[in-house]
mmCIF file of C-alpha atoms in Angstrom:
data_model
loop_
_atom_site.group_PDB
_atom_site.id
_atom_site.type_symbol
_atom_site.label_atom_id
_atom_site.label_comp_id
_atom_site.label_asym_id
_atom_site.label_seq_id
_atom_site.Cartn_x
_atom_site.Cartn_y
_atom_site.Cartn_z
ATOM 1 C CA UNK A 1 -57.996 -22.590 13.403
ATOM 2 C CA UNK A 2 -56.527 -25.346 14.514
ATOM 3 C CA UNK A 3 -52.426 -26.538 13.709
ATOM 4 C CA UNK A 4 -53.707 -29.625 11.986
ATOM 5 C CA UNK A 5 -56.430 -27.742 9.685
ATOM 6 C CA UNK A 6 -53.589 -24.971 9.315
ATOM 7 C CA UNK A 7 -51.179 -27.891 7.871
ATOM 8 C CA UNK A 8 -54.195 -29.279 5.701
ATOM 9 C CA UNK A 9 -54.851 -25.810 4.204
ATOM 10 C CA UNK A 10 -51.285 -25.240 3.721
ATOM 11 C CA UNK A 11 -50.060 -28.434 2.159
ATOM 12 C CA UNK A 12 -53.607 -28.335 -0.472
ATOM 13 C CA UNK A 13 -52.445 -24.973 -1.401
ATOM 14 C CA UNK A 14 -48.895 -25.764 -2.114
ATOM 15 C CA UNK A 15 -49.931 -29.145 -3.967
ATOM 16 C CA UNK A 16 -52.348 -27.346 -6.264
ATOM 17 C CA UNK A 17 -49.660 -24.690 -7.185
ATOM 18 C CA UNK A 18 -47.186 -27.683 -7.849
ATOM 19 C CA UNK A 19 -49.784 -29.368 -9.741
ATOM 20 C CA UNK A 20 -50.633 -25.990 -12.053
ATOM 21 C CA UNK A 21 -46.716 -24.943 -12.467
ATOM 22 C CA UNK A 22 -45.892 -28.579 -13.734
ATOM 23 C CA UNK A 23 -48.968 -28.902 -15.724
ATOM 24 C CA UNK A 24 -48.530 -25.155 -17.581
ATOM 25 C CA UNK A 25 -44.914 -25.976 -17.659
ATOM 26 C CA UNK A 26 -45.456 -29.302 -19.769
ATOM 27 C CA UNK A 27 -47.729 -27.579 -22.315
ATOM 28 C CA UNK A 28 -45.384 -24.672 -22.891
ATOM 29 C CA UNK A 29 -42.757 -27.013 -23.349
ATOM 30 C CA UNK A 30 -44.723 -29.207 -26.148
ATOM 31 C CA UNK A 31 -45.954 -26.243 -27.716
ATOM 32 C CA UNK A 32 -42.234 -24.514 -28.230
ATOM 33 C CA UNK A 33 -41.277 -27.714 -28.722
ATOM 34 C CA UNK A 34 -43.819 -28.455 -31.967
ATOM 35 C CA UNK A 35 -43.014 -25.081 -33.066
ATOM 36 C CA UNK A 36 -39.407 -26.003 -33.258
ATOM 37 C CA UNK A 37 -40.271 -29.285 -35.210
ATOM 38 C CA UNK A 38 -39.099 -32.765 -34.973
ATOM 39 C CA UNK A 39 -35.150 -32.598 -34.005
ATOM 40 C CA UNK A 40 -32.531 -34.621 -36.389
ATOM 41 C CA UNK A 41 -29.947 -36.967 -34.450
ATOM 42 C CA UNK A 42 -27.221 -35.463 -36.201
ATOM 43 C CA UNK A 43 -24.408 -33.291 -34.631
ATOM 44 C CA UNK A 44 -25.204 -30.565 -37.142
ATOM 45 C CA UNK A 45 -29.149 -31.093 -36.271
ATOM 46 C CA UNK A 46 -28.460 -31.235 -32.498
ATOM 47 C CA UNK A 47 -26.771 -28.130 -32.681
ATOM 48 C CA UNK A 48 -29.513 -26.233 -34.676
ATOM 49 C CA UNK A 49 -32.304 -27.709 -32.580
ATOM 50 C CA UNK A 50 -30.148 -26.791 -29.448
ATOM 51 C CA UNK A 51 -29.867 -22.926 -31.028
ATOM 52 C CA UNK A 52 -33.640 -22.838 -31.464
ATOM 53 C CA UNK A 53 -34.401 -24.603 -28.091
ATOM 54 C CA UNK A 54 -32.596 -21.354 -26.211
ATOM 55 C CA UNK A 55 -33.959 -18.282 -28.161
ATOM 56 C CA UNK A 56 -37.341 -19.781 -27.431
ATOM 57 C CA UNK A 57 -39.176 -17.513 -25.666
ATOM 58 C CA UNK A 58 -41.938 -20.398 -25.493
ATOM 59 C CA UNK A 59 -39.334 -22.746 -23.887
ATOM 60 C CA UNK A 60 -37.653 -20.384 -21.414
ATOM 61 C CA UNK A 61 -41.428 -19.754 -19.848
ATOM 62 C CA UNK A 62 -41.750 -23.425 -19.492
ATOM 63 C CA UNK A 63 -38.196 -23.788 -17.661
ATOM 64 C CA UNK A 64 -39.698 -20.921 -15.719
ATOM 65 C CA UNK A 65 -42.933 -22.890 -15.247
ATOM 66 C CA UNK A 66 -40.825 -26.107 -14.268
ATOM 67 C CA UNK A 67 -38.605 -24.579 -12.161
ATOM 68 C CA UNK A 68 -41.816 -23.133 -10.239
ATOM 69 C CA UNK A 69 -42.746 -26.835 -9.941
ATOM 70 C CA UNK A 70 -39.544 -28.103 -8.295
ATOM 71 C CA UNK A 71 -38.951 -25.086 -5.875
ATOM 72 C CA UNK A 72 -43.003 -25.897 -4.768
ATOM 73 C CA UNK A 73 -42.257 -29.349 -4.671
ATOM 74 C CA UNK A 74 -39.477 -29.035 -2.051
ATOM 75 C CA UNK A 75 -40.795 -26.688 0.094
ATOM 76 C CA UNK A 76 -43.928 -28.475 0.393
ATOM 77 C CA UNK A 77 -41.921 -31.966 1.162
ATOM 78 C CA UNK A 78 -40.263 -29.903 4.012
ATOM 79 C CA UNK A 79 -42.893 -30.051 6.070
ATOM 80 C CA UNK A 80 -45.512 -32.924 4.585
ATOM 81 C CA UNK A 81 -45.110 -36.828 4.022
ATOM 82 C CA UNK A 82 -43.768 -38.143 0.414
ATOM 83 C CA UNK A 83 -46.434 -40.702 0.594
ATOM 84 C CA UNK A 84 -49.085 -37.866 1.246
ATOM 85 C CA UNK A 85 -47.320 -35.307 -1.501
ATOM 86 C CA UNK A 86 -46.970 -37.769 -4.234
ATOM 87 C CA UNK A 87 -50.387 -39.615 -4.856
ATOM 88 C CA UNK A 88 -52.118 -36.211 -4.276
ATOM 89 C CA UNK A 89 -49.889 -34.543 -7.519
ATOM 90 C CA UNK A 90 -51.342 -37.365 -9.600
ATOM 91 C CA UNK A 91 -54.267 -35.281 -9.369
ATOM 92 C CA UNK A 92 -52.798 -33.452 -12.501
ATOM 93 C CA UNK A 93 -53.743 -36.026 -14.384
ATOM 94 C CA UNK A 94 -57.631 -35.400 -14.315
ATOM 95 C CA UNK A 95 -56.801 -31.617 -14.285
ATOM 96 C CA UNK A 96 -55.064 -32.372 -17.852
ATOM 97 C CA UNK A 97 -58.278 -34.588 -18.750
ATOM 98 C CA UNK A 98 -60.551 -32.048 -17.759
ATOM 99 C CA UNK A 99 -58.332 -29.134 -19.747
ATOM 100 C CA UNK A 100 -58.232 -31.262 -22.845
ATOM 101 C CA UNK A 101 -62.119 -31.631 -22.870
ATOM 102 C CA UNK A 102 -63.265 -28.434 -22.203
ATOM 103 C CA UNK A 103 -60.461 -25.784 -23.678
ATOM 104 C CA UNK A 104 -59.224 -28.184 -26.481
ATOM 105 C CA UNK A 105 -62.261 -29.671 -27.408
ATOM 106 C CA UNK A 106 -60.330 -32.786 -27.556
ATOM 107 C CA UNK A 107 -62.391 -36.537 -26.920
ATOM 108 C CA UNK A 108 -61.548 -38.654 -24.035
ATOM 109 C CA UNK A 109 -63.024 -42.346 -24.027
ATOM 110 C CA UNK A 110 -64.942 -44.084 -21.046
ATOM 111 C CA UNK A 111 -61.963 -45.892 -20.156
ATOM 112 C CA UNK A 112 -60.085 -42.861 -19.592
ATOM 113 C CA UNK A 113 -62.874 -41.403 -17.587
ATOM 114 C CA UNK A 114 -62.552 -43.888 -15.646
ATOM 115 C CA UNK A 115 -58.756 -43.887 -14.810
ATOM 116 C CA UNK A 116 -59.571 -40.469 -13.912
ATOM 117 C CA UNK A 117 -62.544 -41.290 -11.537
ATOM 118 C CA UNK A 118 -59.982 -43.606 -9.975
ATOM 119 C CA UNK A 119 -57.223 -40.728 -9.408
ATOM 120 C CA UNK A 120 -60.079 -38.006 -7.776
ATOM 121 C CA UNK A 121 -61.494 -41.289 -5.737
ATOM 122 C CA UNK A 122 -57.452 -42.164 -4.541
ATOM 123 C CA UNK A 123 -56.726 -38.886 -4.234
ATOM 124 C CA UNK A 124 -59.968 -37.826 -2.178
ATOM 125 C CA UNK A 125 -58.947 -40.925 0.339
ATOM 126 C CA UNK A 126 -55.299 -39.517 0.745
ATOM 127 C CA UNK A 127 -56.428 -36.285 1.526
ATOM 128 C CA UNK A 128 -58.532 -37.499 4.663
ATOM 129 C CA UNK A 129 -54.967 -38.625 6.340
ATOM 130 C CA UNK A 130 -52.783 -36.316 8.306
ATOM 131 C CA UNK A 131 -50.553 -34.250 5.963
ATOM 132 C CA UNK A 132 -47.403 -35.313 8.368
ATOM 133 C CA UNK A 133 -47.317 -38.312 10.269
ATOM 134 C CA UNK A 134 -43.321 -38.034 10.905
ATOM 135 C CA UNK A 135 -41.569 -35.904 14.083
ATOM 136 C CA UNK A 136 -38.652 -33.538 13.040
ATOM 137 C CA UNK A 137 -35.634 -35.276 11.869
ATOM 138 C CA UNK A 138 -32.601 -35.830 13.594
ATOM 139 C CA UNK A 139 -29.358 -37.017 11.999
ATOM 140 C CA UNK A 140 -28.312 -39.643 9.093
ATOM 141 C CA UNK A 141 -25.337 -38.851 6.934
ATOM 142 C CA UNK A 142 -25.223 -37.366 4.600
ATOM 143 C CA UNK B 1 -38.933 -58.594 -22.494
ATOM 144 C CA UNK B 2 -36.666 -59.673 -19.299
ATOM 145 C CA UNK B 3 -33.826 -56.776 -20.183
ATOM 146 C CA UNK B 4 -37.159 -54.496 -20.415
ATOM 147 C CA UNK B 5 -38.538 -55.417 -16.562
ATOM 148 C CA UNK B 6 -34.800 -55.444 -15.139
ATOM 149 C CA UNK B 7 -34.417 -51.457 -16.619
ATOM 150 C CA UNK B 8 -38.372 -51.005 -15.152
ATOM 151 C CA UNK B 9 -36.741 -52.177 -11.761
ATOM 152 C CA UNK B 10 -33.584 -49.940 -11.751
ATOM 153 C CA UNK B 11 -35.854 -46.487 -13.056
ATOM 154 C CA UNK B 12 -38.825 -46.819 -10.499
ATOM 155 C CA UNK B 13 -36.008 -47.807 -7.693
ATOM 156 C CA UNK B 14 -33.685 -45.095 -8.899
ATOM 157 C CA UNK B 15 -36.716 -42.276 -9.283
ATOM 158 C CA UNK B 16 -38.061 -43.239 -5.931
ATOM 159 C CA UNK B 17 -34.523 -43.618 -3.858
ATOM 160 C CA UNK B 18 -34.178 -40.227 -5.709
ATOM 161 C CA UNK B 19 -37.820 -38.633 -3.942
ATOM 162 C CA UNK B 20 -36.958 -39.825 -1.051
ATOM 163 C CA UNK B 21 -33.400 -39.036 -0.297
ATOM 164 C CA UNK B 22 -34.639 -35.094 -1.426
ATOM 165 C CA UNK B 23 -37.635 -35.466 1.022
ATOM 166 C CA UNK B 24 -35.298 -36.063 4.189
ATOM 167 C CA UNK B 25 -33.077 -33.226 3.122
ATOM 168 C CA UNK B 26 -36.250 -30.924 3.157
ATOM 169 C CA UNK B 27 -37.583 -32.449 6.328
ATOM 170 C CA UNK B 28 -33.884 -31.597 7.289
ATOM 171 C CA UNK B 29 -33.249 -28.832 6.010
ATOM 172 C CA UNK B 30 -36.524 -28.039 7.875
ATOM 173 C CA UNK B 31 -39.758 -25.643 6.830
ATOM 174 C CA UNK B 32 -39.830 -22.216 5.966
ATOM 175 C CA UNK B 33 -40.671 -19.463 8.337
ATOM 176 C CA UNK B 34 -43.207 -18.407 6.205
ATOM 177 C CA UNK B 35 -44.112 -18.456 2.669
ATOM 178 C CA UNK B 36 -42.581 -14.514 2.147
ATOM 179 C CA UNK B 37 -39.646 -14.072 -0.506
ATOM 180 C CA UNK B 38 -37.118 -13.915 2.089
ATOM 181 C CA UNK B 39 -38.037 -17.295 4.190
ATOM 182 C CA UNK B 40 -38.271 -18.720 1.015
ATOM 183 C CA UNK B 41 -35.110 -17.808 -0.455
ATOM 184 C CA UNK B 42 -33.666 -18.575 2.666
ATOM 185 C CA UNK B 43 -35.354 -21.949 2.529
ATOM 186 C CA UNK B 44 -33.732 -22.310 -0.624
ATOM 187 C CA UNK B 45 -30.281 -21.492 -0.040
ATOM 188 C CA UNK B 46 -29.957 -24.164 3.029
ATOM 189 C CA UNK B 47 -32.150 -26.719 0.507
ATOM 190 C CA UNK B 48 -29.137 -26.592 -1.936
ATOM 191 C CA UNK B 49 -26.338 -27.261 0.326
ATOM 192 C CA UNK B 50 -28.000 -30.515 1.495
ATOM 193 C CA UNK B 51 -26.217 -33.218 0.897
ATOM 194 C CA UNK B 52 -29.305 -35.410 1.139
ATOM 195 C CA UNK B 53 -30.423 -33.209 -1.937
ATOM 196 C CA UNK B 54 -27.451 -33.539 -3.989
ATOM 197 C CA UNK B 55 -27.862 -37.749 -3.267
ATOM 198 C CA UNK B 56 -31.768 -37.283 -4.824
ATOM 199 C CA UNK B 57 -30.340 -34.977 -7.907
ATOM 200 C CA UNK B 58 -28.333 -37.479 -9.677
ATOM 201 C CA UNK B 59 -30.191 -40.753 -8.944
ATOM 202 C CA UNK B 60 -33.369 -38.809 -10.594
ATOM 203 C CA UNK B 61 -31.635 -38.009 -13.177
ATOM 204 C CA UNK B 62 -30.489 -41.248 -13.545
ATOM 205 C CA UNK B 63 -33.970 -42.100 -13.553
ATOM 206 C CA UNK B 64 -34.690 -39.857 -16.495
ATOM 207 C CA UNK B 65 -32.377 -40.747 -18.482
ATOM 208 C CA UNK B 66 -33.211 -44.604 -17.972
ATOM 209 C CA UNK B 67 -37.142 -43.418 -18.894
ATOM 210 C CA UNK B 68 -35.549 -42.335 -22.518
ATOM 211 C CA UNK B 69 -34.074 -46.030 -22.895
ATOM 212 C CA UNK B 70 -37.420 -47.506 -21.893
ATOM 213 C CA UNK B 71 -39.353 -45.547 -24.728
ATOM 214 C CA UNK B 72 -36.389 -46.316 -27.065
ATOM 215 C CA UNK B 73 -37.216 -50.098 -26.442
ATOM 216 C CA UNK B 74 -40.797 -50.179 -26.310
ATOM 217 C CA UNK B 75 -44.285 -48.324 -26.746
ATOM 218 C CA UNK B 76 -45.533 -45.183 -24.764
ATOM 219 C CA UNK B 77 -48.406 -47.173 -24.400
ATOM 220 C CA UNK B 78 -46.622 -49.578 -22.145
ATOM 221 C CA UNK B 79 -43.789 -47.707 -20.177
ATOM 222 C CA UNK B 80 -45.513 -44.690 -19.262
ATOM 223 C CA UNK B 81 -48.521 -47.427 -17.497
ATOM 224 C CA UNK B 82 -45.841 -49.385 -16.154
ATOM 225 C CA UNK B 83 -44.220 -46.381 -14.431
ATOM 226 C CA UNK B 84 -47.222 -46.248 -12.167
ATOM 227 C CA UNK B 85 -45.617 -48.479 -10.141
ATOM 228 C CA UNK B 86 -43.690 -45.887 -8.435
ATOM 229 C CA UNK B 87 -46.733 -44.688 -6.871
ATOM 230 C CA UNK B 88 -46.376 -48.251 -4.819
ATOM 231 C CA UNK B 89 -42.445 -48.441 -4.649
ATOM 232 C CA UNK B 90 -41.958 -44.717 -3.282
ATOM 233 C CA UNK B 91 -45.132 -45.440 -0.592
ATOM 234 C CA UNK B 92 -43.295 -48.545 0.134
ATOM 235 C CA UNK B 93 -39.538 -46.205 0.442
ATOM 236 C CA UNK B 94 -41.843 -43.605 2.702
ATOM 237 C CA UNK B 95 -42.855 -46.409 5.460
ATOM 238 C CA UNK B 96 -39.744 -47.810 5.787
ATOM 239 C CA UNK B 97 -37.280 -45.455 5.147
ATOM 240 C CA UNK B 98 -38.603 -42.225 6.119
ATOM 241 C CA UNK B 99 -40.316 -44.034 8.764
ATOM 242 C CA UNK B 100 -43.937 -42.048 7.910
ATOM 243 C CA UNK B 101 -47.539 -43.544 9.063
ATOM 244 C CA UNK B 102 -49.078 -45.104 5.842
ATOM 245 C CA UNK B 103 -52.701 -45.705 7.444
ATOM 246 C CA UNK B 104 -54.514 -48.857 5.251
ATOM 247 C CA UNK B 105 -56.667 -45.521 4.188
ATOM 248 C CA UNK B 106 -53.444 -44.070 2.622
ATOM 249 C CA UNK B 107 -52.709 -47.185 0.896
ATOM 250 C CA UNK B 108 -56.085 -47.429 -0.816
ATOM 251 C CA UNK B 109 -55.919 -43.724 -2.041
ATOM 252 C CA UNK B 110 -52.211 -45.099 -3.376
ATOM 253 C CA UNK B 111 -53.434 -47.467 -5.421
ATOM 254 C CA UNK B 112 -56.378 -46.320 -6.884
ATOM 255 C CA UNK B 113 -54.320 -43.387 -8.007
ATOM 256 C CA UNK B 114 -51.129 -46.226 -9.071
ATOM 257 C CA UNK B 115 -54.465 -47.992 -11.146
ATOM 258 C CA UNK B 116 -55.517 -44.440 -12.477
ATOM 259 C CA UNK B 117 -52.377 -43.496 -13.381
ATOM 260 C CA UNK B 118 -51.993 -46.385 -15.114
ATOM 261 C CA UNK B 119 -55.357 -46.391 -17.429
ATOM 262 C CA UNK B 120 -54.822 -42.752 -18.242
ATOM 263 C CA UNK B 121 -51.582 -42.945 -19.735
ATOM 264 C CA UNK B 122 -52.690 -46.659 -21.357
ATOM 265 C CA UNK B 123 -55.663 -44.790 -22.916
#
């Protein structure tokens, strides 16, 4: 296997874990979230919302979740371009479409459709450029 | 409408400046060995004393925080959309800052995704 098809396989990998852990991490969030109901902007309120936010078991899972997605999203931005990592993460909006259609039974319009057609289409076209197109770096402060 | 496109300005400039100053502390920092618990973690302990890292955290959250003002000021409908454009701004910050080979290919993929993006949330 080749270095470049190595980096290709690598980098797809890493994106689609980034893509899942962000995508599992904003569903847990709304869901403890919804359970905890809609938060009053009052100190009292604040505080009681705050107290339910962190003995959510719900809500630490997504922190968990998002955490997953940041430590993914570094480590595959040490070694692939930003202009290759971020279009193809988009992608999680057509996994998101596709999740809402066929778990939640939920209707998406033509329109929407679409948008998504347009995301897998951009997406596709990123994917058939090199991963990383930049040599190792040297120094810039900081 | 002209205090809502300024604020637009500053949160796509602010996320993006953000992405990219924490991309050339990773490319920096450099990859990991390999993708075992200990390369990782080591990974991760150089990633956090980065200074480039520590320039990305604040002017993303920065970012965040000017998202919130944006949805205090008008629809979902229209700033989430809008926010597409950082799709653009952060290619944009990748050719010229962190020097990287945007092929014309690249750039289509960008914005059919920045389009995408943009419908999805709209709809």
């Amino acid at each position: 296997m080749s270095h470049e098809h190595r980096l290709r396989i690598k980098t797809l990998l890493m994106v689609c874990l980034m893509v899942f852990c962000a995508n599992v991490g904003d569903v847990l969030l709304k869901r403890g979230m919804s359970k905890i109901g809609a938060v009053q902007l009052s100190p009292s309120g604040l505080l009681h919302a705050f107290k339910l936010t962190i003995t959510s078991g719900t809500i630490w899972l997504a922190i968990l979740f998002l955490i997953g997605f940041t430590l993914t999203n570094m480590t595959v931005l040490s070694w692939a371009d930003y202009s290759y990592v971020m279009p193809a993460g988009a992608f999680g909006y057509a996994v998101v479409t596709l999740v809402a259609v066929l778990v939640l039974g939920e209707t998406v319009t033509a329109v929407r459709w679409f948008g998504v057609g347009l995301i897998c289409a951009g997406v596709i076209l990123v994917g058939q450029t090199r991963p990383r197109t930049t040599a190792p770096v040297g120094s810039l402060t900081p | 409408m002209i205090r809502f496109l300024i604020v637009l300005v500053i949160f796509v400039m602010c996320g993006a400046s953000g992405e990219i100053a924490i991309t050339h502390g990773m490319k920096r920092v450099g990859e990991p060995e390999a993708l075992r618990p200990r390369e990782l973690l080591s990974f991760l302990r150089r990633a956090l004393t980065s200074g480039w890292f520590w320039t990305g955290v604040p002017l993303m959250a920065l970012s965040f925080y000017l998202l919130m003002v944006l949805l205090s000021w008008e629809p979902i409908s229209l700033v989430i959309p809008a926010s597409a454009l950082s799709y653009v701004v952060g290619t944009l910050g990748a050719k010229y800052i962190l020097k990287e080979d945007v092929s014309p290919l690249r750039w289509v993929g960008v914005l059919l995704v920045c389009i995408g993006v943009a419908i999805v949330t709209a709809g």
